[in-house]
Amino acid sequence: MNIEQTEQEIIEEFEIFNDWMGKYEYLIDMGKSLPMIDEKYKTDDKIIKGCQSRVWMHSELKDGKIIYTADSDAIITKGMVALMIRVLSNHAPDEIINAKLDFVEKIGLTQHLSPTRSNGLVSMIKQMKLDALVYRSQH
Amino acid sequence: MTSYSSLGNLKMSCNHVLRACNLTKLFSHLQKCFINLAKLFLQPQKCFNKPEKVILQPCKTVLALAKGFLQPCKTVFAPEKVFLQPCIAVLQACKTFFQYNYLLLHKRFPVKPLYLQQNTLLFRIILNFAVQIMTTAKTIVSKPFDIKKIREDFPILSRKVNGKPLIYFDNAATGQKPQVVIDAIDYYYKYQNSNVHRGVHTMSQEVTVVYENARATIQKHLNATHAHEIIFTKGATDAINLVAHSFGKKFISKGDEIIISTMEHHSNILPWQQLCEEKGAILIVVPINDAGELLMDEYKKLLSDKTKIVAVTHISNVLGTINPIKEIIDIAHAKNIPVLIDGAQAVAHTMADVQKLDCDFYIFSGHKLFGPTGVGVLYGKEKWLNQMPPYQVGGGTIKTVTFEKTEYADLPLKFEAGTPHIEGGIGLAVAIDYVNEIGLENIAAYENELLVHATEALTKIEGVKIIGTSKHKAAVVSFLVEGIHNYDLGVLLDTQGIAVRTGHHCTQPLMQHYNLQGVIRASFAFYNTKEEIDIFVEGLKRAIKMLK
Ligand SMILES: Cc1ncc(COP(=O)(O)O)c(C=O)c1O
């Protein structure tokens, strides 16, 4: 599945819920499937800045594809990271760099993109794309 | 004829007072206004030449005035009681009188004695009107706390958030604005906008008067000795920066000590920290106990010959603690050390009488007192402000400027560089009048009920831990739920239309003291209700269930 297909899948999943409590419940569930970061990477330098809750993120290049792992101390944030990882992980750096990530807006998470919200969805995306840029430049 | 033109002024200022929603002021104003009018009717000597000027014109004016009062008083509580009946009575009397006179004039009766009689009659009516207004006013001013009416004064409270009725519990961050404040700003831009302290033209002079009246309102509210001890700033943060900068420049040198407390907002830490770095001074911090109370014995020990200023908060924005500032000030004064009180959180809940407190500086933001954002106040004792150099310089702060030397203006202008936040100052005074109308004592009593109700309900929830359990506490509850991140709870409460604050609340050193990443804070204002607290508690329970 390419990035856009995963995005479409997520949009459809979120359409099932007609209120925000439902959507968040789903997001919380998704957080439970988050590919956990190895404890040894859970260090201060792996913390993504700009989040009200702490988010640790690690990435590795495997067979030309980036694998992200992460963790957070807040459950909803965990769900959001899980969502981002589900979309971006296991793709080539170029694909990740070029991903438009329209789904964020379509599932109504845009309000969470505002910097004041400080959940750091923006910082998260930025960090993931930055990692991708680094891997691309190494090739 | 000067009294004729003064009528227009009276009407304008009446409108202004109406906007300010200060009933007591309004009624004494009205009384004066009507007595003046009554006097106007007592000028029968002129009626030989042009009787219509003496009788008809004032009659028309009274008619217009009475009508005018009927319109704008919508923003005042229960205006119909105050205005409607007396206004109708006067309207009626005027109409009859008006018709009668018209008849007389046209029939060319010998006029003198009759006019005198009629005028005296109208004089009585108008005087009665004034008395009636005053008595009704008294009963209204002493009215009980009417939460329903109060909520109607705040348009934002009827909006929805995420499809749910808004429950606004983030009052410690900023207060909502009553209609009178919104109106005052609106009115300013529609009818008053001009620069202050500058032009000779009428509007500039008018608005300068209104702006300076606002300063006087703040002076009265804080019971400052002089109006020029009230400096308009951008807010609390700006005011503390001003003092740290200007007081620091003059009075702080290497090795001096500045005392603050553990529970300070970043705004009352960083300006001092920076000053210390610049001057090689030392920042000393008064510790607190687990309940969130200042350790007064420690405070006493920390004061020394090197201490140059003490800066502490009146009320903690996280813990809600009401600090014993009178005691803090007295202890410092015994050693001739000046004290700055950060009143940012206090102004919406308690009265601060700067003369009684004898504090040297008292600062606050307008927006937390239900006034506009971007305006705040620094109260400073004249003796300090006079010795302090200007903070920012530029237009408005000077007497004379040459390229060699500048002579600075007197207080308060010395500290108010550039065009000020004019409508902000005006709006803030209106907000203060509004709050005083309800009464800060009433507000404090009501809010305490809310605090007790919320604290009781929250402590019943398993896993909830309240941070800040001082004996003297304002309507702020910060808490944690065991095993759940405050951010998660904040998001889920927001989804239900409930606005609370989560995070470190600009008090990271305080968070470090409690070893916390952050807390959830519900902070109340007098327009909140117990029903809202119940909904919030239910919403919280629901969120906890989802997150467990
Ligand atoms: C105790 C205290 N001091 C200062 C401030 C700063 O106020 P402002 O941001 O309006 O300058 C706040 C605001 O939260 C506060 O709570």
XYZ file of C-alpha atoms and ligand atoms in Angstrom:
703
model
C 0.000 0.000 0.000
C 1.380 3.424 -0.808
C 1.109 6.456 1.437
C -1.994 7.845 -0.214
C -3.806 4.560 0.036
C -3.118 4.342 3.743
C -4.328 7.900 4.152
C -7.557 7.019 2.341
C -8.010 4.018 4.580
C -7.653 6.162 7.685
C -10.095 8.759 6.372
C -12.684 6.045 5.879
C -12.072 4.631 9.340
C -12.581 8.005 10.960
C -15.780 8.616 9.018
C -17.405 5.846 11.007
C -17.429 8.042 14.110
C -19.733 10.980 14.121
C -18.547 12.613 17.295
C -15.153 13.590 18.610
C -15.314 11.430 21.688
C -15.645 8.435 19.371
C -12.787 9.581 17.198
C -10.561 10.036 20.212
C -11.527 6.644 21.543
C -10.360 5.191 18.244
C -7.172 7.232 18.367
C -6.479 5.971 21.881
C -6.923 2.393 20.652
C -4.563 3.060 17.806
C -1.968 4.271 20.274
C -1.854 0.771 21.676
C -0.530 -0.551 18.378
C 2.303 1.952 18.274
C 5.607 0.328 17.248
C 7.453 0.957 20.478
C 10.802 2.614 20.530
C 13.645 0.590 21.982
C 14.201 1.692 25.586
C 17.808 2.497 24.811
C 16.673 5.240 22.392
C 14.294 6.808 24.909
C 16.748 9.545 25.710
C 16.348 13.291 25.994
C 17.928 13.942 22.605
C 15.196 11.838 20.974
C 12.426 14.011 22.422
C 10.535 16.017 19.835
C 10.371 19.628 20.939
C 7.166 21.610 20.889
C 4.929 18.984 22.424
C 3.033 19.504 25.672
C 3.507 15.809 26.251
C 6.819 14.103 25.661
C 7.350 12.216 22.393
C 10.402 10.121 21.704
C 11.014 9.111 18.118
C 13.637 6.948 16.452
C 14.120 5.979 12.832
C 16.183 3.433 10.949
C 16.783 2.739 7.282
C 16.119 -0.881 6.290
C 16.283 -2.043 2.657
C 15.863 1.545 1.461
C 12.822 2.118 3.645
C 12.519 4.080 6.845
C 11.166 2.367 9.911
C 9.952 4.667 12.686
C 9.440 3.704 16.308
C 8.210 6.019 19.044
C 6.588 6.495 22.417
C 4.821 9.218 24.362
C 3.697 9.715 27.936
C 0.249 10.912 26.799
C -2.140 8.397 25.303
C -3.777 10.658 22.737
C -0.401 11.825 21.540
C 0.586 8.174 21.283
C -2.417 7.654 19.032
C -1.360 10.524 16.820
C 2.185 9.236 16.528
C 0.811 5.795 15.738
C -1.301 7.354 13.014
C 1.674 9.136 11.485
C 3.840 6.038 11.682
C 1.162 3.905 10.084
C 1.143 6.317 7.151
C 4.831 7.070 6.768
C 6.774 4.117 8.150
C 8.092 1.506 5.779
C 8.399 3.858 2.833
C 11.323 5.233 0.890
C 12.728 8.620 1.978
C 11.546 10.287 -1.246
C 7.982 9.167 -0.743
C 8.017 10.445 2.819
C 9.476 13.790 1.851
C 6.837 14.274 -0.824
C 3.872 13.064 1.206
C 1.197 15.767 1.389
C -0.585 14.218 4.351
C -3.986 15.667 3.392
C -5.674 13.117 5.603
C -4.840 15.130 8.705
C -7.187 17.834 7.524
C -9.769 15.423 6.183
C -10.208 13.560 9.453
C -10.574 16.881 11.239
C -7.282 16.890 13.058
C -6.317 20.249 11.583
C -7.322 22.055 14.736
C -4.563 20.062 16.376
C -2.057 21.380 13.906
C -2.166 24.863 15.317
C 1.004 25.622 17.213
C -0.919 26.713 20.302
C -2.308 23.269 20.673
C 1.247 22.220 21.362
C 0.627 18.561 20.885
C 3.369 18.823 18.387
C 1.724 17.129 15.422
C 3.523 19.710 13.339
C 6.819 19.030 15.066
C 6.227 15.322 14.658
C 5.721 15.576 10.911
C 8.674 17.904 10.601
C 10.939 15.508 12.480
C 9.833 12.529 10.408
C 10.459 14.392 7.168
C 13.775 15.686 8.431
C 14.900 12.139 9.157
C 13.907 11.216 5.625
C 15.941 14.085 4.221
C 18.965 12.946 6.163
C 18.663 9.389 4.865
C 18.254 10.607 1.303
C 21.336 12.775 1.495
C 23.314 9.782 2.670
C 22.710 8.037 -0.625
C -27.806 80.115 26.807
C -24.693 78.242 27.935
C -26.955 75.881 29.788
C -28.448 74.852 26.456
C -25.190 73.672 25.004
C -24.313 71.987 28.263
C -27.317 69.755 27.683
C -25.609 68.134 24.738
C -22.555 67.464 26.862
C -24.667 66.058 29.625
C -26.290 63.694 27.236
C -22.992 62.553 25.827
C -21.460 61.918 29.177
C -24.643 60.193 30.303
C -24.244 57.813 27.421
C -20.708 57.239 28.468
C -21.612 56.532 32.062
C -24.326 54.227 30.845
C -21.727 52.302 28.942
C -19.628 52.128 32.030
C -22.633 50.538 33.663
C -21.923 52.275 36.910
C -25.375 52.908 38.255
C -24.381 55.035 41.190
C -22.441 57.368 38.946
C -25.182 57.390 36.376
C -27.885 58.345 38.786
C -26.078 61.149 40.469
C -25.285 62.344 36.995
C -28.906 62.165 35.957
C -29.965 63.998 39.037
C -27.632 66.860 38.296
C -28.776 66.867 34.734
C -32.437 67.218 35.626
C -31.861 69.817 38.263
C -30.035 71.860 35.665
C -32.949 71.473 33.368
C -35.346 72.514 36.063
C -33.325 75.640 36.640
C -33.581 76.373 32.991
C -37.331 76.568 33.288
C -36.983 79.143 35.952
C -35.947 81.932 33.701
C -39.269 83.622 33.149
C -37.816 87.078 32.661
C -36.915 86.189 29.110
C -40.367 85.156 28.138
C -41.396 88.682 27.192
C -39.313 88.588 24.070
C -39.205 85.006 23.003
C -41.256 82.815 25.280
C -40.868 79.796 23.009
C -37.165 79.723 23.725
C -37.723 79.548 27.416
C -40.506 77.034 27.451
C -40.704 75.129 24.229
C -37.060 74.415 23.716
C -36.357 73.035 27.173
C -39.507 70.993 26.859
C -38.278 69.490 23.641
C -34.957 68.816 25.238
C -36.525 67.041 28.173
C -38.590 64.985 25.785
C -35.547 63.998 23.788
C -33.550 63.308 26.890
C -36.211 61.088 28.411
C -36.460 59.177 25.151
C -32.702 58.933 24.977
C -32.512 57.338 28.387
C -35.011 54.746 27.395
C -32.790 53.447 24.628
C -29.251 52.857 25.835
C -30.136 51.611 29.280
C -30.503 48.097 27.930
C -27.067 47.247 29.210
C -27.926 48.204 32.783
C -29.495 45.642 35.077
C -33.264 45.954 35.263
C -33.297 49.403 33.678
C -37.014 49.360 33.144
C -37.547 49.797 36.856
C -35.293 52.810 37.003
C -36.165 54.561 33.838
C -39.369 53.452 32.315
C -41.868 54.776 34.811
C -40.275 58.095 35.718
C -39.426 58.669 32.075
C -42.984 58.078 31.002
C -44.199 60.385 33.739
C -41.929 63.142 32.571
C -42.773 62.560 28.948
C -46.417 62.874 29.797
C -45.965 66.026 31.843
C -43.872 67.616 29.153
C -46.340 66.822 26.465
C -49.217 68.396 28.359
C -47.158 71.395 29.238
C -45.895 71.693 25.709
C -49.402 71.681 24.255
C -50.697 74.052 26.845
C -47.955 76.547 26.197
C -48.406 76.332 22.529
C -52.001 77.212 22.985
C -51.131 80.090 25.263
C -48.591 81.493 22.888
C -50.934 81.466 20.006
C -53.735 83.086 21.889
C -51.300 85.709 23.140
C -52.478 85.688 26.694
C -50.807 87.965 29.190
C -48.048 85.631 30.043
C -45.893 86.563 32.970
C -47.622 85.129 36.042
C -48.875 82.117 34.195
C -45.467 81.148 32.955
C -44.038 81.515 36.338
C -46.640 79.156 37.682
C -46.152 76.648 34.948
C -42.430 76.754 35.200
C -42.491 76.140 38.891
C -44.753 73.209 38.248
C -42.426 71.664 35.734
C -39.509 72.333 38.004
C -41.217 70.229 40.639
C -41.962 67.449 38.210
C -38.414 67.233 37.053
C -37.080 67.393 40.567
C -39.444 64.606 41.551
C -38.174 62.655 38.623
C -34.633 63.003 39.882
C -35.600 61.916 43.385
C -37.525 58.957 42.047
C -34.541 57.844 40.029
C -32.303 58.071 43.033
C -34.561 55.973 45.255
C -35.073 53.305 42.646
C -31.362 53.334 42.029
C -30.640 52.620 45.653
C -32.779 49.520 45.668
C -31.180 48.310 42.475
C -27.631 48.989 43.542
C -28.146 46.859 46.618
C -29.621 44.042 44.548
C -28.634 40.441 45.269
C -26.132 38.542 43.139
C -28.112 37.521 40.064
C -26.137 34.897 38.173
C -28.611 34.660 35.316
C -28.410 38.357 34.589
C -24.651 38.322 34.962
C -24.261 35.527 32.436
C -26.347 37.482 29.962
C -23.801 40.268 30.191
C -21.153 37.997 28.650
C -22.065 37.233 25.035
C -19.348 34.592 24.623
C -20.894 32.392 27.290
C -23.699 31.471 24.929
C -21.453 30.113 22.212
C -20.843 26.462 21.515
C -17.535 24.657 21.346
C -17.273 21.355 19.514
C -21.060 21.282 19.387
C -21.393 21.605 23.165
C -22.270 24.674 25.235
C -19.045 26.344 26.267
C -17.934 25.841 29.840
C -15.155 28.298 30.375
C -12.886 27.330 33.239
C -9.717 29.029 32.049
C -10.328 32.331 33.765
C -6.872 32.452 35.311
C -5.508 32.639 31.765
C -7.889 35.380 30.713
C -11.327 36.598 31.692
C -14.265 36.973 29.325
C -15.571 40.423 28.469
C -18.958 41.814 29.444
C -21.021 43.579 26.781
C -20.287 46.981 28.330
C -16.566 46.523 27.687
C -17.184 45.388 24.122
C -19.497 48.373 23.676
C -16.935 50.781 25.065
C -14.355 49.618 22.524
C -16.907 49.723 19.755
C -17.992 53.184 20.825
C -14.410 54.367 20.985
C -13.751 53.482 17.361
C -17.076 54.770 16.160
C -17.125 58.102 17.961
C -13.961 58.860 19.886
C -10.905 57.634 18.002
C -8.198 60.296 18.257
C -4.741 60.418 19.695
C -4.405 61.404 23.342
C -2.240 64.093 24.903
C -1.528 65.538 21.467
C -3.963 67.607 19.496
C -5.820 70.763 20.377
C -8.746 69.628 18.312
C -11.967 68.738 20.090
C -11.909 65.004 19.616
C -8.360 64.656 20.834
C -9.220 66.669 23.903
C -12.391 64.714 24.514
C -10.661 61.391 24.315
C -7.813 62.611 26.492
C -10.382 63.410 29.164
C -11.961 59.980 28.835
C -8.562 58.278 28.911
C -7.435 60.228 31.949
C -10.770 59.489 33.611
C -9.957 55.832 33.064
C -6.699 56.357 34.891
C -8.631 58.020 37.712
C -11.016 55.055 37.868
C -8.052 52.718 38.297
C -6.558 55.038 40.888
C -9.784 54.949 42.878
C -10.074 51.204 42.500
C -6.596 50.639 43.935
C -7.004 53.580 46.294
C -3.753 55.093 45.070
C -2.866 58.520 46.412
C -2.340 60.098 43.001
C -3.612 59.394 39.502
C -0.068 59.835 38.186
C 1.011 56.812 40.207
C -1.002 54.737 37.749
C 1.080 53.884 34.707
C -0.567 52.200 31.744
C 1.472 49.263 30.441
C 0.931 46.461 27.951
C 0.127 44.074 30.748
C 1.454 42.465 33.903
C 4.580 41.143 32.213
C 5.349 44.536 30.728
C 4.827 46.223 34.091
C 7.264 43.894 35.870
C 9.789 44.373 33.085
C 9.422 48.119 33.496
C 10.156 47.961 37.211
C 12.982 45.437 36.863
C 14.571 47.586 34.188
C 14.115 51.066 35.644
C 14.336 50.276 39.340
C 17.209 47.930 38.555
C 19.101 50.533 36.587
C 18.970 52.974 39.460
C 19.090 50.824 42.576
C 20.640 47.428 41.857
C 24.341 46.787 41.765
C 26.770 43.888 42.054
C 26.182 41.620 45.002
C 22.681 42.943 45.747
C 19.883 40.494 46.358
C 16.381 40.279 44.911
C 13.806 38.082 46.603
C 11.036 36.245 44.767
C 9.162 33.038 45.622
C 8.916 29.472 44.352
C 5.370 29.976 43.138
C 6.079 32.895 40.801
C 4.868 33.039 37.219
C 7.708 33.195 34.673
C 6.762 36.842 34.205
C 7.832 37.551 37.776
C 11.015 35.476 37.482
C 12.673 36.182 34.163
C 12.842 40.004 34.363
C 14.596 39.676 37.746
C 16.793 36.833 36.582
C 17.938 38.881 33.633
C 18.549 41.897 35.827
C 20.660 39.751 38.165
C 22.711 38.456 35.255
C 23.272 41.968 33.990
C 24.215 43.475 37.319
C 25.832 40.537 39.033
C 23.044 40.510 41.600
C 21.648 37.390 43.235
C 18.137 35.988 42.918
C 16.879 34.536 46.194
C 13.807 32.304 46.284
C 11.421 31.948 49.226
C 10.441 28.270 49.554
C 6.914 26.899 50.021
C 5.418 23.948 51.897
C 3.514 21.084 50.272
C 0.203 22.864 50.683
C 1.613 25.655 48.551
C 2.093 28.256 51.255
C 5.096 30.525 51.576
C 7.400 29.665 54.450
C 7.287 32.985 56.238
C 10.028 32.110 58.712
C 12.348 31.322 55.841
C 11.339 34.572 54.186
C 12.310 36.527 57.292
C 15.676 34.815 57.367
C 16.345 35.519 53.704
C 15.958 39.273 54.048
C 19.290 40.950 54.549
C 21.115 44.244 54.187
C 21.797 43.259 50.618
C 18.132 42.785 49.723
C 17.062 45.594 47.413
C 13.558 44.525 46.441
C 11.016 41.777 47.143
C 8.712 40.684 44.314
C 5.977 38.175 45.099
C 2.609 37.250 43.721
C -0.613 38.156 45.499
C -2.344 34.990 44.321
C -0.671 31.975 42.709
C -1.981 31.184 39.232
C -1.511 27.446 39.802
C -1.964 26.829 43.515
C -4.580 29.497 44.098
C -2.761 30.444 47.289
C -3.610 33.923 48.564
C -0.344 35.132 50.020
C -0.210 37.211 53.207
C 1.047 40.208 51.308
C 0.408 42.731 54.070
C 2.696 40.736 56.336
C 5.262 40.286 53.564
C 5.306 44.029 52.964
C 5.506 44.959 56.643
C 8.410 42.605 57.240
C 10.322 44.019 54.280
C 9.505 47.601 55.218
C 10.919 47.054 58.697
C 14.218 46.813 56.839
C 13.380 49.600 54.388
C 13.088 47.188 51.490
C 10.465 47.984 48.835
C 7.979 45.343 47.687
C 6.404 44.645 44.316
C 3.168 42.663 44.336
C 2.150 40.756 41.205
C -1.595 41.240 41.264
C -2.259 39.555 37.901
C -4.327 36.791 39.475
C -5.714 38.805 42.331
C -7.508 41.697 40.681
C -10.436 39.634 39.479
C -11.064 38.171 42.922
C -10.047 40.552 45.667
C -9.666 44.202 46.464
C -6.177 45.606 46.721
C -5.887 48.867 48.624
C -2.364 49.993 47.875
C -2.363 52.594 50.637
C -3.507 50.161 53.273
C -1.069 47.555 52.019
C 1.555 50.263 51.737
C 3.062 48.339 48.831
C 5.592 50.065 46.627
C 4.511 48.536 43.334
C 1.328 46.698 42.413
C 0.921 45.400 38.880
C -1.793 43.618 36.900
C -3.170 42.924 33.422
C -6.445 44.294 32.148
C -7.483 41.116 30.394
C -7.710 39.051 33.563
C -10.003 41.681 35.024
C -12.509 41.259 32.167
C -11.017 44.209 30.318
C -9.296 44.301 26.928
C -6.040 42.483 26.194
C -2.879 44.467 25.618
C -3.327 46.859 28.499
C -2.147 46.601 32.071
C -1.296 48.698 35.047
C 1.715 49.523 37.100
C 0.953 51.255 40.343
C 4.097 52.691 41.861
C 4.640 54.986 44.783
C 5.414 58.446 43.547
C 8.705 58.535 45.417
C 9.969 55.481 43.533
C 8.610 56.376 40.127
C 10.150 59.826 40.328
C 13.565 58.383 41.013
C 13.386 55.722 38.327
C 14.673 56.490 34.816
C 12.264 56.007 31.885
C 11.902 52.462 30.599
C 11.207 52.978 26.930
C 11.678 56.385 25.424
C 10.198 58.202 22.466
C 7.127 60.239 21.642
C 4.970 61.216 24.554
C 7.613 60.871 27.257
C 9.291 64.219 26.924
C 9.115 67.900 27.754
C 11.825 69.125 25.383
C 14.128 67.334 23.013
C 17.295 68.585 21.386
C 19.907 66.347 19.850
C 22.097 66.982 22.858
C 19.693 66.488 25.717
C 16.144 65.510 26.521
C 14.082 66.645 29.433
C 11.568 63.997 30.347
C 7.932 64.556 31.117
C 6.477 64.223 34.591
C 4.615 61.169 35.770
C 2.808 59.290 34.385
C 3.829 60.220 30.837
C 7.514 59.633 31.561
C 6.748 55.896 31.508
C 4.271 55.864 28.652
C 6.282 56.051 25.458
C 4.412 56.170 22.190
C 0.712 56.198 21.456
C -0.897 54.183 24.213
C -3.545 51.470 24.007
C -6.263 54.111 24.318
C -9.372 52.007 23.935
C -7.680 49.429 26.159
C -7.376 51.879 29.020
C -10.928 53.103 28.515
C -12.252 49.544 28.297
C -10.366 48.534 31.420
C -11.985 51.337 33.415
C -15.385 50.191 32.174
C -14.551 46.640 33.268
C -13.546 47.891 36.705
C -16.791 49.817 37.027
C -18.671 46.722 35.961
C -16.960 44.517 38.523
C -17.509 47.093 41.251
C -21.158 47.242 40.299
C -21.454 43.586 41.248
C -19.091 44.088 44.142
C -15.794 42.323 44.658
C -17.006 41.072 48.057
C -20.037 39.464 46.404
C -17.784 38.005 43.754
C -15.323 36.589 46.284
C -18.100 35.008 48.326
C -19.743 33.426 45.294
C -16.473 32.177 43.874
C -15.603 30.599 47.177
C -18.809 28.575 46.943
C -17.703 27.415 43.496
C -14.259 26.514 44.805
C -15.653 24.468 47.681
C -18.128 22.723 45.396
C -15.451 21.838 42.839
C -12.931 20.722 45.433
C -15.468 18.447 47.102
C -16.556 16.897 43.818
C -13.016 16.388 42.549
C -11.700 14.775 45.711
C -14.464 12.178 45.400
C -12.993 10.946 42.115
C -10.522 8.117 42.568
C -6.958 8.991 41.698
C -7.443 12.754 41.725
C -4.802 14.696 43.590
C -5.251 18.406 44.162
C -2.116 20.523 43.969
C -2.348 23.561 46.207
C -4.306 23.194 49.409
C -3.547 26.460 51.123
C -5.936 27.634 53.818
C -6.448 30.889 51.961
C -7.264 30.076 48.411
C -8.785 31.758 45.369
C -11.099 29.988 42.917
C -8.379 27.982 41.207
C -8.123 24.186 41.364
C -5.098 22.456 39.913
C -5.057 18.705 39.970
C -3.668 15.494 38.581
C -5.217 12.140 37.891
C -2.990 9.247 38.786
C -1.600 7.427 35.783
C -3.123 9.804 33.240
C -1.344 12.573 31.386
C -2.882 16.013 31.889
C -2.689 16.635 28.145
C -4.997 13.686 27.403
C -7.566 14.938 29.883
C -7.361 18.466 28.485
C -8.098 17.234 24.967
C -11.027 15.075 26.015
C -12.534 17.839 28.140
C -12.189 20.254 25.242
C -14.030 17.800 23.050
C -16.918 18.174 25.475
C -16.842 21.961 25.263
C -14.990 22.403 28.555
C -12.049 24.799 28.495
C -9.405 24.109 31.123
C -5.703 24.703 31.031
C -3.094 21.972 31.027
C 0.674 22.025 31.226
C 3.188 23.918 33.275
C 1.241 27.215 33.360
C 4.386 29.311 32.951
C 5.588 28.148 36.344
C 8.237 25.577 35.533
C 10.226 26.102 38.750
C 7.023 25.444 40.714
C 6.448 22.259 38.693
C 10.004 21.240 39.492
C 9.288 21.808 43.182
C 6.413 19.333 43.031
C 8.331 17.176 40.559
C 5.532 17.372 38.012
C 5.387 17.580 34.222
C 2.252 19.674 34.432
C -1.205 19.873 35.941
C -4.788 20.452 34.872
C -6.242 23.688 36.119
C -9.859 24.740 36.395
C -10.139 28.392 37.325
C -13.468 30.041 37.972
C -15.013 33.458 37.577
C -18.223 34.894 38.981
C -20.150 33.976 35.830
C -19.483 30.260 36.297
C -22.017 28.040 38.039
C -22.189 24.925 40.161
C -24.115 23.255 37.336
C -21.149 23.848 35.050
C -18.856 22.309 37.642
C -21.103 19.248 37.774
C -20.948 18.868 33.998
C -17.188 19.286 34.132
C -16.856 16.607 36.806
C -19.016 14.216 34.784
C -16.936 14.975 31.694
C -13.781 14.330 33.631
C -15.064 10.984 34.846
C -15.938 10.039 31.289
C -12.462 11.008 30.087
C -10.785 9.055 32.870
C -12.794 5.981 31.938
C -11.653 6.264 28.332
C -8.034 6.734 29.257
C -7.731 4.109 31.964
C 0.646 35.492 38.552
C 0.805 36.004 37.155
N 1.702 36.955 36.899
C 1.867 37.458 35.674
C 1.152 36.998 34.605
C 1.402 37.562 33.251
O 0.315 38.270 32.773
P 0.311 38.807 31.268
O 0.569 37.615 30.401
O -1.049 39.354 31.074
O 1.376 39.834 31.158
C 0.213 35.987 34.813
C -0.562 35.443 33.683
O -0.877 34.280 33.600
C 0.040 35.484 36.112
O -0.851 34.521 36.361
